[in-house]
Short mmCIF file of C-alpha atoms and ligand atoms in Angstrom, two decimals:
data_model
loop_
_atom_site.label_atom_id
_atom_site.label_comp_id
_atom_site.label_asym_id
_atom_site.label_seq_id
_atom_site.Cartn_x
_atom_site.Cartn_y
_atom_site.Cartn_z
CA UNK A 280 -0.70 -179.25 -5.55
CA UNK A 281 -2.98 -176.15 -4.73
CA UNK A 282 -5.88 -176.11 -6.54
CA UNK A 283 -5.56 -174.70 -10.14
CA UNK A 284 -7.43 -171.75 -10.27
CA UNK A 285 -5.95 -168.42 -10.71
CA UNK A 286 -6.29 -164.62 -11.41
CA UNK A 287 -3.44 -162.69 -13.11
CA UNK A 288 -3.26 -159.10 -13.33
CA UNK A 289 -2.05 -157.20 -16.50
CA UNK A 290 0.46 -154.02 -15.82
CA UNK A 291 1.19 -153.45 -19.46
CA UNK A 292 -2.26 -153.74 -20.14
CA UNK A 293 -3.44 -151.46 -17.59
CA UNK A 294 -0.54 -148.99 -19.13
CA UNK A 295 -1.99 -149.21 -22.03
CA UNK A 296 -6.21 -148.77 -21.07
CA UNK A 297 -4.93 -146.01 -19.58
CA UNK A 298 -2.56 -144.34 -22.54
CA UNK A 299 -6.87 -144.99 -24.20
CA UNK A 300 -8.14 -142.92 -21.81
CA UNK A 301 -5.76 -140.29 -22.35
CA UNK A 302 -5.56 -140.21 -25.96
CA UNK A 303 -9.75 -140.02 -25.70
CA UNK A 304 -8.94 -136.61 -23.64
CA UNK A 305 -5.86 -135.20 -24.62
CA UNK A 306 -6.80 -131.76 -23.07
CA UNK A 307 -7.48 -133.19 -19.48
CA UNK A 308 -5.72 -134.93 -16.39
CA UNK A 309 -6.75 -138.17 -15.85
CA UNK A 310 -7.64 -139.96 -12.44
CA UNK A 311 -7.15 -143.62 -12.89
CA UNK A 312 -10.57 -144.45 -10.06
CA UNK A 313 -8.67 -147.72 -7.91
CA UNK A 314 -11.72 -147.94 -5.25
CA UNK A 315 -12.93 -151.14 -4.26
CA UNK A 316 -9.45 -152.12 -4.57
CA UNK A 317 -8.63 -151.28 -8.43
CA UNK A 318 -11.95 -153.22 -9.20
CA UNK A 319 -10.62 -155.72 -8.21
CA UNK A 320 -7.34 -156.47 -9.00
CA UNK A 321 -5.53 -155.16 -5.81
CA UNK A 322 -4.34 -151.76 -5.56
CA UNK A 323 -0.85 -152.67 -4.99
CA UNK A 324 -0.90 -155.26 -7.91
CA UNK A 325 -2.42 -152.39 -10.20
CA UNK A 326 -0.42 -149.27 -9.52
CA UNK A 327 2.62 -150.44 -11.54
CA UNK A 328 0.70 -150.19 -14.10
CA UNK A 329 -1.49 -147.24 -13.42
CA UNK A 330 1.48 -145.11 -12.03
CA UNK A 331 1.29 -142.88 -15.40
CA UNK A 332 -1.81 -141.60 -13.94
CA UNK A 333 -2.24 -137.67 -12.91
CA UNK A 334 -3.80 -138.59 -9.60
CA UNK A 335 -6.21 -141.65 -8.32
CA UNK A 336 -9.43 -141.56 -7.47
CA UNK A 337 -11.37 -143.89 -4.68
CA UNK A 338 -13.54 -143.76 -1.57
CA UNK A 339 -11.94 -146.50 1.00
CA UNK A 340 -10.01 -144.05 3.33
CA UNK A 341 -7.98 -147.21 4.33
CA UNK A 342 -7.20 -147.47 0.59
CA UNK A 343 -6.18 -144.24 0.23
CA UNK A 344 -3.41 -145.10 2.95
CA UNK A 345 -2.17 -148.34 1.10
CA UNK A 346 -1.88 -145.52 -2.20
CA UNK A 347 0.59 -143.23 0.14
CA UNK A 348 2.26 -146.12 1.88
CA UNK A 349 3.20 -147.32 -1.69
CA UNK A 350 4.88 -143.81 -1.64
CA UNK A 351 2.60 -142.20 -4.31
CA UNK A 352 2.68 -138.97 -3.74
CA UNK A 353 0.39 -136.86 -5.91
CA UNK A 354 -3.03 -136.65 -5.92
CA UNK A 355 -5.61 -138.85 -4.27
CA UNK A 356 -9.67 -137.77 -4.64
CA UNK A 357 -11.79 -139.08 -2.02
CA UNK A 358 -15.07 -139.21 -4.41
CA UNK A 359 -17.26 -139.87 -1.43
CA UNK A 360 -15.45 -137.41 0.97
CA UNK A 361 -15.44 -138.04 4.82
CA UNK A 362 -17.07 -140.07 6.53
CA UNK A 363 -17.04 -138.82 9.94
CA UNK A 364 -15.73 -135.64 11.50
CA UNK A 365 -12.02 -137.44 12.61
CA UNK A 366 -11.59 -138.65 8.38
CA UNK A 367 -10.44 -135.11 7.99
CA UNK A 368 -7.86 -135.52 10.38
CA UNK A 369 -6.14 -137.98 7.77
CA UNK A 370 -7.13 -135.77 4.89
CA UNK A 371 -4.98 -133.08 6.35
CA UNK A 372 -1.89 -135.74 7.11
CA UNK A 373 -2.33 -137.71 3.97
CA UNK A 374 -3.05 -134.62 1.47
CA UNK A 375 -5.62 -136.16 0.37
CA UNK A 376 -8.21 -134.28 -1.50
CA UNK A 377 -11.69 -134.63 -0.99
CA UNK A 378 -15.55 -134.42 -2.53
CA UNK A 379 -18.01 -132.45 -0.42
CA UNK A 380 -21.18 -133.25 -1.75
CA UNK A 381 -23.79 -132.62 1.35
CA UNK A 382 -24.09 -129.82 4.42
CA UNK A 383 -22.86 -132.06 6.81
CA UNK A 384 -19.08 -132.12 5.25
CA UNK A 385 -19.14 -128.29 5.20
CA UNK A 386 -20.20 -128.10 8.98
CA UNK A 387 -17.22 -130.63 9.43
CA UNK A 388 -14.80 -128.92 7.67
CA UNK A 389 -15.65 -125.36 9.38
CA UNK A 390 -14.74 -127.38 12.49
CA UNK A 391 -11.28 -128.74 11.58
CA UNK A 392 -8.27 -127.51 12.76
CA UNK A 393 -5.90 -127.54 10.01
CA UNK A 394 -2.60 -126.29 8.87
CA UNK A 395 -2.94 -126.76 5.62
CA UNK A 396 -6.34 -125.81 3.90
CA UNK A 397 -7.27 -128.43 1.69
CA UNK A 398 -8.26 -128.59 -1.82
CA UNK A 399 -11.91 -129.84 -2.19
CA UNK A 400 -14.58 -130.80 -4.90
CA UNK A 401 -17.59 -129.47 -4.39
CA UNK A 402 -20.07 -132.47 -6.21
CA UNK A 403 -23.22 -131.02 -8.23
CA UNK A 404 -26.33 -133.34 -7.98
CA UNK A 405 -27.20 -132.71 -12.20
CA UNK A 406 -29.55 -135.15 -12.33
CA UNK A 407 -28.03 -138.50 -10.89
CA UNK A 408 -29.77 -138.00 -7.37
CA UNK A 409 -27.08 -139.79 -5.74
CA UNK A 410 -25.09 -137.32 -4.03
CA UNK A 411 -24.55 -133.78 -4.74
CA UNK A 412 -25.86 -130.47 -4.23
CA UNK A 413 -29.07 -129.61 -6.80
CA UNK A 414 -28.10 -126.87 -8.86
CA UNK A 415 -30.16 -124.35 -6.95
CA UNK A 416 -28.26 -125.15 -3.80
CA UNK A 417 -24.82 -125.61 -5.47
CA UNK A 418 -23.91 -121.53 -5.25
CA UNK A 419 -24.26 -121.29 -1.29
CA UNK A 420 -22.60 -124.53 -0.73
CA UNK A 421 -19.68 -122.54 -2.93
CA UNK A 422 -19.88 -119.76 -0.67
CA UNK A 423 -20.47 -121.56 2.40
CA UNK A 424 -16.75 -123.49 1.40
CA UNK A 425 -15.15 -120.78 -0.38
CA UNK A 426 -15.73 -118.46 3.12
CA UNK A 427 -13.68 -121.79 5.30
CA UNK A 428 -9.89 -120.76 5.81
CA UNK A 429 -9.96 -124.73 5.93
CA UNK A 430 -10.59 -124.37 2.63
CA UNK A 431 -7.60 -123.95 -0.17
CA UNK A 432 -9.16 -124.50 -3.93
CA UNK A 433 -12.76 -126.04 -4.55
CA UNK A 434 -13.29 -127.40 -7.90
CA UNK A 435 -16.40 -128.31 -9.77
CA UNK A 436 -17.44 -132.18 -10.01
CA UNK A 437 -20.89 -133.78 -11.20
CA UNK A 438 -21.70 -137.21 -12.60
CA UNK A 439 -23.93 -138.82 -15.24
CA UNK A 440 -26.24 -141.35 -15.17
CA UNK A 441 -26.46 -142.41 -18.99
CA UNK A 442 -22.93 -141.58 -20.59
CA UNK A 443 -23.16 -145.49 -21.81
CA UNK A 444 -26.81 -145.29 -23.26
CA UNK A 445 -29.41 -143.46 -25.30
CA UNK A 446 -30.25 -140.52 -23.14
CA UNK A 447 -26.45 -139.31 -22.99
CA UNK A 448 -25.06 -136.47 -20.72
CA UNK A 449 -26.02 -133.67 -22.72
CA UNK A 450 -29.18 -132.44 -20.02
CA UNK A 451 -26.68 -132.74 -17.10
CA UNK A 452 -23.94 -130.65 -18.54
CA UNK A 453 -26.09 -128.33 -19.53
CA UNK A 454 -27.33 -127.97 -15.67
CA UNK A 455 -23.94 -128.46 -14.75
CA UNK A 456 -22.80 -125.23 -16.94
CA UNK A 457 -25.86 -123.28 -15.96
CA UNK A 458 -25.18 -123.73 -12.31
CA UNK A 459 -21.10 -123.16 -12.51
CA UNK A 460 -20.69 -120.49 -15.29
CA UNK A 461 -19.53 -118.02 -13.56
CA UNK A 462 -17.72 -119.96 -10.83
CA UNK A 463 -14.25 -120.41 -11.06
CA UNK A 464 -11.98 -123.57 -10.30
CA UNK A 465 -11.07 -126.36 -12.02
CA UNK A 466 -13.76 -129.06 -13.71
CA UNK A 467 -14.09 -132.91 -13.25
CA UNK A 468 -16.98 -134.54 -14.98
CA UNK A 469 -16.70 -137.42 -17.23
CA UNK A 470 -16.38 -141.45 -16.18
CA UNK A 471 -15.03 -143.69 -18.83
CA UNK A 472 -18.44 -143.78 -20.94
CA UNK A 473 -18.64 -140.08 -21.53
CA UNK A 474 -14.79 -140.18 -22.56
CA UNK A 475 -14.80 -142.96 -24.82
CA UNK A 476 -18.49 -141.63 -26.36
CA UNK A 477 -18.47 -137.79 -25.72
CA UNK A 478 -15.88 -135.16 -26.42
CA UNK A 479 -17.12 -132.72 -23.51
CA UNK A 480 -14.24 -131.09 -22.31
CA UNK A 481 -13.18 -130.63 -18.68
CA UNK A 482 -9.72 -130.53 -16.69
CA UNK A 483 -9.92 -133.69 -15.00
CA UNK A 484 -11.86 -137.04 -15.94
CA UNK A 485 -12.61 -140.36 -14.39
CA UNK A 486 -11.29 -143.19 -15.65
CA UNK A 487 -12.70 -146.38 -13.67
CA UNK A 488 -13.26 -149.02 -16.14
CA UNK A 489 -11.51 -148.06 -19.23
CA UNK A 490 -8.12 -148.97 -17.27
CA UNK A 491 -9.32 -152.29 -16.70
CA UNK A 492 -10.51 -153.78 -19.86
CA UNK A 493 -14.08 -153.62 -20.11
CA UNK A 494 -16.30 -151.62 -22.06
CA UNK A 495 -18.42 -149.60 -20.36
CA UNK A 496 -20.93 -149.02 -23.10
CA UNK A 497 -20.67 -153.18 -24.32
CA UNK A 498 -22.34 -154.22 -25.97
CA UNK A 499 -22.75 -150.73 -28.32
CA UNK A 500 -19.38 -151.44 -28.14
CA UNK A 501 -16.77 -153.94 -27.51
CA UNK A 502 -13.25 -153.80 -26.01
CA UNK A 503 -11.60 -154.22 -29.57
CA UNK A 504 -13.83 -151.31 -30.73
CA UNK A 505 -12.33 -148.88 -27.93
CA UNK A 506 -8.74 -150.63 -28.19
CA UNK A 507 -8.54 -152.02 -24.57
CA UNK A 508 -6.98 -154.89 -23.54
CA UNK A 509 -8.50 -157.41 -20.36
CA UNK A 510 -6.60 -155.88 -17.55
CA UNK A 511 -7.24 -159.63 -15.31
CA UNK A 512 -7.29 -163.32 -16.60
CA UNK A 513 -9.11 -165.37 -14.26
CA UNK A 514 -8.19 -169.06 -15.29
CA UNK A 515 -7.97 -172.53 -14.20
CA UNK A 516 -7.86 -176.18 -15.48
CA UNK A 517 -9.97 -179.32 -16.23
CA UNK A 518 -10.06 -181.92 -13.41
CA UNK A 519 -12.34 -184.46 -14.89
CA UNK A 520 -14.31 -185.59 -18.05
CA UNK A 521 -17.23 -187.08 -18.67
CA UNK A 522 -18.93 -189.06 -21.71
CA UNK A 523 -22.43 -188.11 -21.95
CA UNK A 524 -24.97 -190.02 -23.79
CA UNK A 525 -28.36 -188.60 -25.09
CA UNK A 526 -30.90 -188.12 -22.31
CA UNK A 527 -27.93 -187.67 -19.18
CA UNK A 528 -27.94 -184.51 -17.52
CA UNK A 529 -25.77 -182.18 -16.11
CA UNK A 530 -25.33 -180.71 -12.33
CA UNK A 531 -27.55 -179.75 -9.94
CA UNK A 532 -30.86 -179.24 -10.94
CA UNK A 533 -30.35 -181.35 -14.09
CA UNK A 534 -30.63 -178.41 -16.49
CA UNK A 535 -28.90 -179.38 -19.20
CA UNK A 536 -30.10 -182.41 -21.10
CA UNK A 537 -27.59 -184.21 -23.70
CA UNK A 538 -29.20 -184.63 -27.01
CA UNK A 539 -26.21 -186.77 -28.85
CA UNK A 540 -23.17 -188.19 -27.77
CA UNK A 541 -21.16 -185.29 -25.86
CA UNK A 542 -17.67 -184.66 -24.33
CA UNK A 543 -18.01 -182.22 -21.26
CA UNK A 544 -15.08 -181.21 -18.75
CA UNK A 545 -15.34 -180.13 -15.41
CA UNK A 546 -13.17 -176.92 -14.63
CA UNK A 547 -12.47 -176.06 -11.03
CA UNK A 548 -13.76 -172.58 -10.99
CA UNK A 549 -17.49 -171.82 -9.39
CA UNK A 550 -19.38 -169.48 -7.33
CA UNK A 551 -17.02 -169.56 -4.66
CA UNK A 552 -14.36 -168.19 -6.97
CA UNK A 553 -16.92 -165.30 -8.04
CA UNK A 554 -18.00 -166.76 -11.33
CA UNK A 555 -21.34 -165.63 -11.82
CA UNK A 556 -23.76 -168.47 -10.73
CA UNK A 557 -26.23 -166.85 -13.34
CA UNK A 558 -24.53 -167.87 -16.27
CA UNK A 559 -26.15 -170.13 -18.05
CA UNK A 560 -25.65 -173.01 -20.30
CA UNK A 561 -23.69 -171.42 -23.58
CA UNK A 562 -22.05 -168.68 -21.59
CA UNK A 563 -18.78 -168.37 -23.47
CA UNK A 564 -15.34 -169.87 -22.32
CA UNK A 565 -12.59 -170.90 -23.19
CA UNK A 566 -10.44 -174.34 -23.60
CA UNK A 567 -6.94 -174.74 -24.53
CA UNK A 568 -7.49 -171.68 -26.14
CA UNK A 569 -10.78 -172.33 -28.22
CA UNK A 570 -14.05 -171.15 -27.40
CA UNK A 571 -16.65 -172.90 -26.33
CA UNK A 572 -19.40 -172.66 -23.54
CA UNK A 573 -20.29 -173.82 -19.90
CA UNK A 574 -23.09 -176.74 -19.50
CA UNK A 575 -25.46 -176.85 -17.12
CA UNK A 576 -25.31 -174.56 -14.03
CA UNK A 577 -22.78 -173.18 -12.13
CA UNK A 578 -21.86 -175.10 -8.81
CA UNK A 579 -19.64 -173.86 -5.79
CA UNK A 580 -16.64 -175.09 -6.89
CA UNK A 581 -16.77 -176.08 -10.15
CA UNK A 582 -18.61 -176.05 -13.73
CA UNK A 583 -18.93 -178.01 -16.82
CA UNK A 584 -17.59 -176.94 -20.07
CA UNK A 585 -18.72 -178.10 -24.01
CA UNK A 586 -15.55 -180.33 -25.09
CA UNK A 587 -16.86 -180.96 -28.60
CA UNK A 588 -15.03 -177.84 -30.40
CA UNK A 589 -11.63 -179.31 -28.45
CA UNK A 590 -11.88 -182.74 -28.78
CA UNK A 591 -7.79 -182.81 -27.95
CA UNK A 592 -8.75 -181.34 -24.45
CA UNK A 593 -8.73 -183.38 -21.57
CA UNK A 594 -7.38 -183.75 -17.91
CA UNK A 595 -4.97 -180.33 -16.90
CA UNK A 596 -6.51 -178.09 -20.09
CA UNK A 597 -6.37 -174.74 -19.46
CA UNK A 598 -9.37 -173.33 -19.18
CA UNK A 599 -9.61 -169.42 -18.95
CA UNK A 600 -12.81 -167.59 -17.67
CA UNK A 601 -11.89 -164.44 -18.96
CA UNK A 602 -8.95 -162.68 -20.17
CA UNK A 603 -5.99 -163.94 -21.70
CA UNK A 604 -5.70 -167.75 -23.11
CA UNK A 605 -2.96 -169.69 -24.60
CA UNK A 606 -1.29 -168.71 -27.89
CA UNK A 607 -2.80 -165.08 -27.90
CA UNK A 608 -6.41 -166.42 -27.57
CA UNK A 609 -8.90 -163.81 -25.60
CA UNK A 610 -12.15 -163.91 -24.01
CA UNK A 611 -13.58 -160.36 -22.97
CA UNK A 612 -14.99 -160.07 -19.49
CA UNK A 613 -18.01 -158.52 -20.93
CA UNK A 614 -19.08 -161.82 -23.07
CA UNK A 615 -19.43 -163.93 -20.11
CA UNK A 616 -20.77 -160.72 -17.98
CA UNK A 617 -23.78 -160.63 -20.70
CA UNK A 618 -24.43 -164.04 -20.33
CA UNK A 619 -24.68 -163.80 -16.53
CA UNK A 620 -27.02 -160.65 -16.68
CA UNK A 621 -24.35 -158.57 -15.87
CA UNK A 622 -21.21 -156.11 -16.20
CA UNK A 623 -17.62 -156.49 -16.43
CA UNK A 624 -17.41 -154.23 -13.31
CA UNK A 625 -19.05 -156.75 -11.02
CA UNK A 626 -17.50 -159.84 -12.54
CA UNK A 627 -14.07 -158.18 -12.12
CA UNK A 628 -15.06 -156.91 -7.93
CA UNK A 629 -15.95 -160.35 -7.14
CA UNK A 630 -13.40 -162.71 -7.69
CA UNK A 631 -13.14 -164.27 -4.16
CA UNK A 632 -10.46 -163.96 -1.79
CA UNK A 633 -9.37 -167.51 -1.67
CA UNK A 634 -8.67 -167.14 -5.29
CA UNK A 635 -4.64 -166.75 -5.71
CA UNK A 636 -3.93 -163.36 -7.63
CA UNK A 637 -0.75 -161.87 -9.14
CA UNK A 638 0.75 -159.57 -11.32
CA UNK A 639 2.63 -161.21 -14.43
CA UNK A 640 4.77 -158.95 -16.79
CA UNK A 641 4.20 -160.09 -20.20
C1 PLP B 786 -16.70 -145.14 -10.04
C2 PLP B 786 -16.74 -143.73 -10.41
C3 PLP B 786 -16.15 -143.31 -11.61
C4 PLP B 786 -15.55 -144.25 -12.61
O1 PLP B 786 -16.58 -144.83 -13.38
P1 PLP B 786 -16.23 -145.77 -14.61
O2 PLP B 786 -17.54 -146.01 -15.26
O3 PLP B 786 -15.65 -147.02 -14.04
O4 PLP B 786 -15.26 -145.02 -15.44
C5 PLP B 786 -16.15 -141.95 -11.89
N1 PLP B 786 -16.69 -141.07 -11.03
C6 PLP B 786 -17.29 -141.44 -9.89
C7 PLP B 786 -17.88 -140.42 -9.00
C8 PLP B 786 -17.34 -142.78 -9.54
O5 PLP B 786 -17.92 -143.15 -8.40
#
C-alpha cells in the first residue's frame, strides 16, 4: 500500500472562486493568474476548472506552452515578459502576450523580426518598486513601444502593494491615472485583494488567489466571508497511537509536555510533504472530520495530532490538513497558514512533489 497521503484538486470549486471573482467585477475580463503551476495544483489539473476564464495569466514561459498544448487558445499574459532576446521568438509562435516593464524588453522587441506585432502591457512602477516604469518614465517607454511596428496594442498594467491591508491602493491609482490619462489602451490593475475589497474599475483584473480558496486579506476576512471554497485538500491518515501520561513528551525536541492522561495520533504528513514545519503545537487539523490540533513539532514525515476531541479515532482515520474532510467538514488553508506564520499562497506552492495529486469531480 503507498503511503496515505494525498492532495486532491477541486474543479467545481475552482469554477466557482472564479464565478467570485467575476461577480466582484462584473464590468471587467478576468485572468485566472496559473504561474507557479496554478499555485500549486498543476496547471493541467486546474484548467478544467478555470477554463471559464477570459485569458490566464503566468510567468513560466514553459508553462505558458503546457496552457497551448492543452489547446487553449485565447489569451495568455506573460506578467514578467521575456526573459531573454530568443523568448520573443515563442511569443510570436505561441501568441502569447507579454508585460514590458524595463528598457531592456523595448530594445528586444525593436530587434525582433516578427510577422505578427504583438499585443503588449506596458507595467507602471506606482509605488510597488518591483518592476515597472516610474510614472515619470512611463510616457517615453509608451512612445518608445507605440513607435515598434513589432508592436500591435500596448495596454496599461500596474500593481499594488497593500490591496489586503490598511494603506489600500488608493495613492497608486491615483499615480497610475495621473501618469495614463490621456493614454489610450486597455487597463489591468487589480489582484484578488483589490477585487474582493475595492471597486476600482479597469478592463482586465488578476485573479491569483481568489480561484484557489484562500483569502487574500485573512484574517480581515475569511474564505466564508468572500464565498470561496478550498480549491486543494491535502489529506492523509493515522498510522499509530500513543497513550501519553503526564510528564511524556512529544517529538523531537520534546516540546510538548503532557499534563493529564492524553490520546495523540501520528499522521503521515510532515515537512517533506510541505506542511509547514513552523506550525506549532495547536495549529488546527482535522480528524475524522473534527477539529482538533497538531502536538509537538512537525517532523519529516510525520506529526502528532490531539485525539481527545475524537476519542473514536484510531489506526486509518482520516486526517485532512486542509481542505475538504469527511461528511462536509472543512478546514481553510489560511487557519493552519496563520499558525505557521504564514499564507495560504505558500502553503498551497509547496506541497512536495512526491506527494500524489489529482483532480476529483465532486
Ligand atoms: C501573482 C500576481 C497576481 C495575482 O495575485 P493574487 O494576490 O494571487 O490575486 C496579479 N498580478 C501580478 C502582477 C502577479 O504577479
Amino acid at each position: 500500500m503507498p503511503r496515505p497521503i494525498e492532495a486532491l484538486v477541486h474543479p467545481a470549486a475552482l469554477a466557482h472562486n472564479l464565478a467570485r471573482a467575476r461577480a466582484a467585477a462584473p464590468d471587467a475580463r478576468v485572468w485566472a493568474v496559473v504561474k507557479a503551476d496554478a499555485y500549486g495544483h498543476g496547471i493541467e489539473r486546474a484548467f478544467a476548472g478555470l477554463r471559464g476564464a477570459d485569458g490566464f495569466a503566468l510567468l513560466d514561459l514553459a508553462e505558458a506552452e503546457r496552457l497551448r498544448a492543452l489547446d487553449w487558445r485565447g489569451p495568455i499574459l506573460l506578467l514578467e515578459g521575456c526573459f531573454e532576446p530568443r523568448d520573443l521568438e515563442l511569443c510570436s509562435r505561441l501568441h502569447l502576450w507579454h508585460v514590458v516593464h524595463c528598457n531592456a524588453q523595448i530594445d528586444w522587441l525593436a530587434a525582433h523580426k516578427t510577422h505578427q506585432p504583438h499585443r503588449v502591457f506596458l507595467k507602471m512602477n506606482s509605488g510597488m518598486n518591483r518592476l515597472g516604469f516610474t510614472p515619470a518614465a512611463f510616457r517615453t517607454a509608451w512612445t518608445r513601444l507605440n513607435a515598434l511596428p513589432q508592436v500591435d496594442e500596448i495596454s496599461l498594467m500596474t500593481h499594488f502593494s497593500d490591496a489586503d491591508g490598511p494603506r489600500g491602493i488608493a495613492h497608486q491609482v491615483a499615480a497610475f491615472d495621473a501618469a495614463t490619462r490621456d493614454l489610450p489602451g486597455e487597463r489591468s490593475l487589480s489582484n484578488s485583494a483589490a477585487v474582493l475589497r475595492h471597486g476600482v474599475r479597469s478592463d482586465w483584473v488578476r485573479a491569483g488567489i481568489v480561484c484557489y480558496g484562500s483569502a487574500p486579506d485573512f484574517p480581515d476576512h475569511d474564505i466564508r466571508h468572500w464565498g470561496l471554497q478550498p480549491a486543494m485538500t491535502l489529506r492523509t491518515q493515522l498510522i499509530a497511537t500513543q497513550q501519553l501520561q503526564p510528564g511524556d513528551t512529544v517529538g523531537y525536541g520534546s516540546s510538548f509536555t503532557a499534563t493529564a492522561p492524553m490520546r495523540i495520533g501520528i499522521a503521515a504528513c510532515g515537512y517533506a510533504d510541505g506542511y509547514p514545519r513552523h506550525a506549532g503545537t495547536d495549529t488546527p487539523v482535522l480528524v475524522d472530520g473534527v477539529r482538533t490540533g497538531t502536538v509537538g513539532r512537525v517532523s519529516m514525515d510525520m506529526l502528532a495530532v490531539d485525539l481527545t476531541p475524537v476519542p473514536g479515532a484510531g489506526f486509518g482515520s482520516e486526517v485532512t490538513l486542509w481542505g475538504r474532510g469527511p461528511q462536509g467538514s472543512q478546514l481553510a488553508i489560511d487557519d493552519v497558514a496563520r499558525a505557521a506564520g504564514t499564507i495560504g499562497y505558500e502553503l498551497m506552492c509547496a506541497v512536495a512533489p512526491r506527494v500524489p495529486m489529482h483532480a476529483v469531480e465532486d
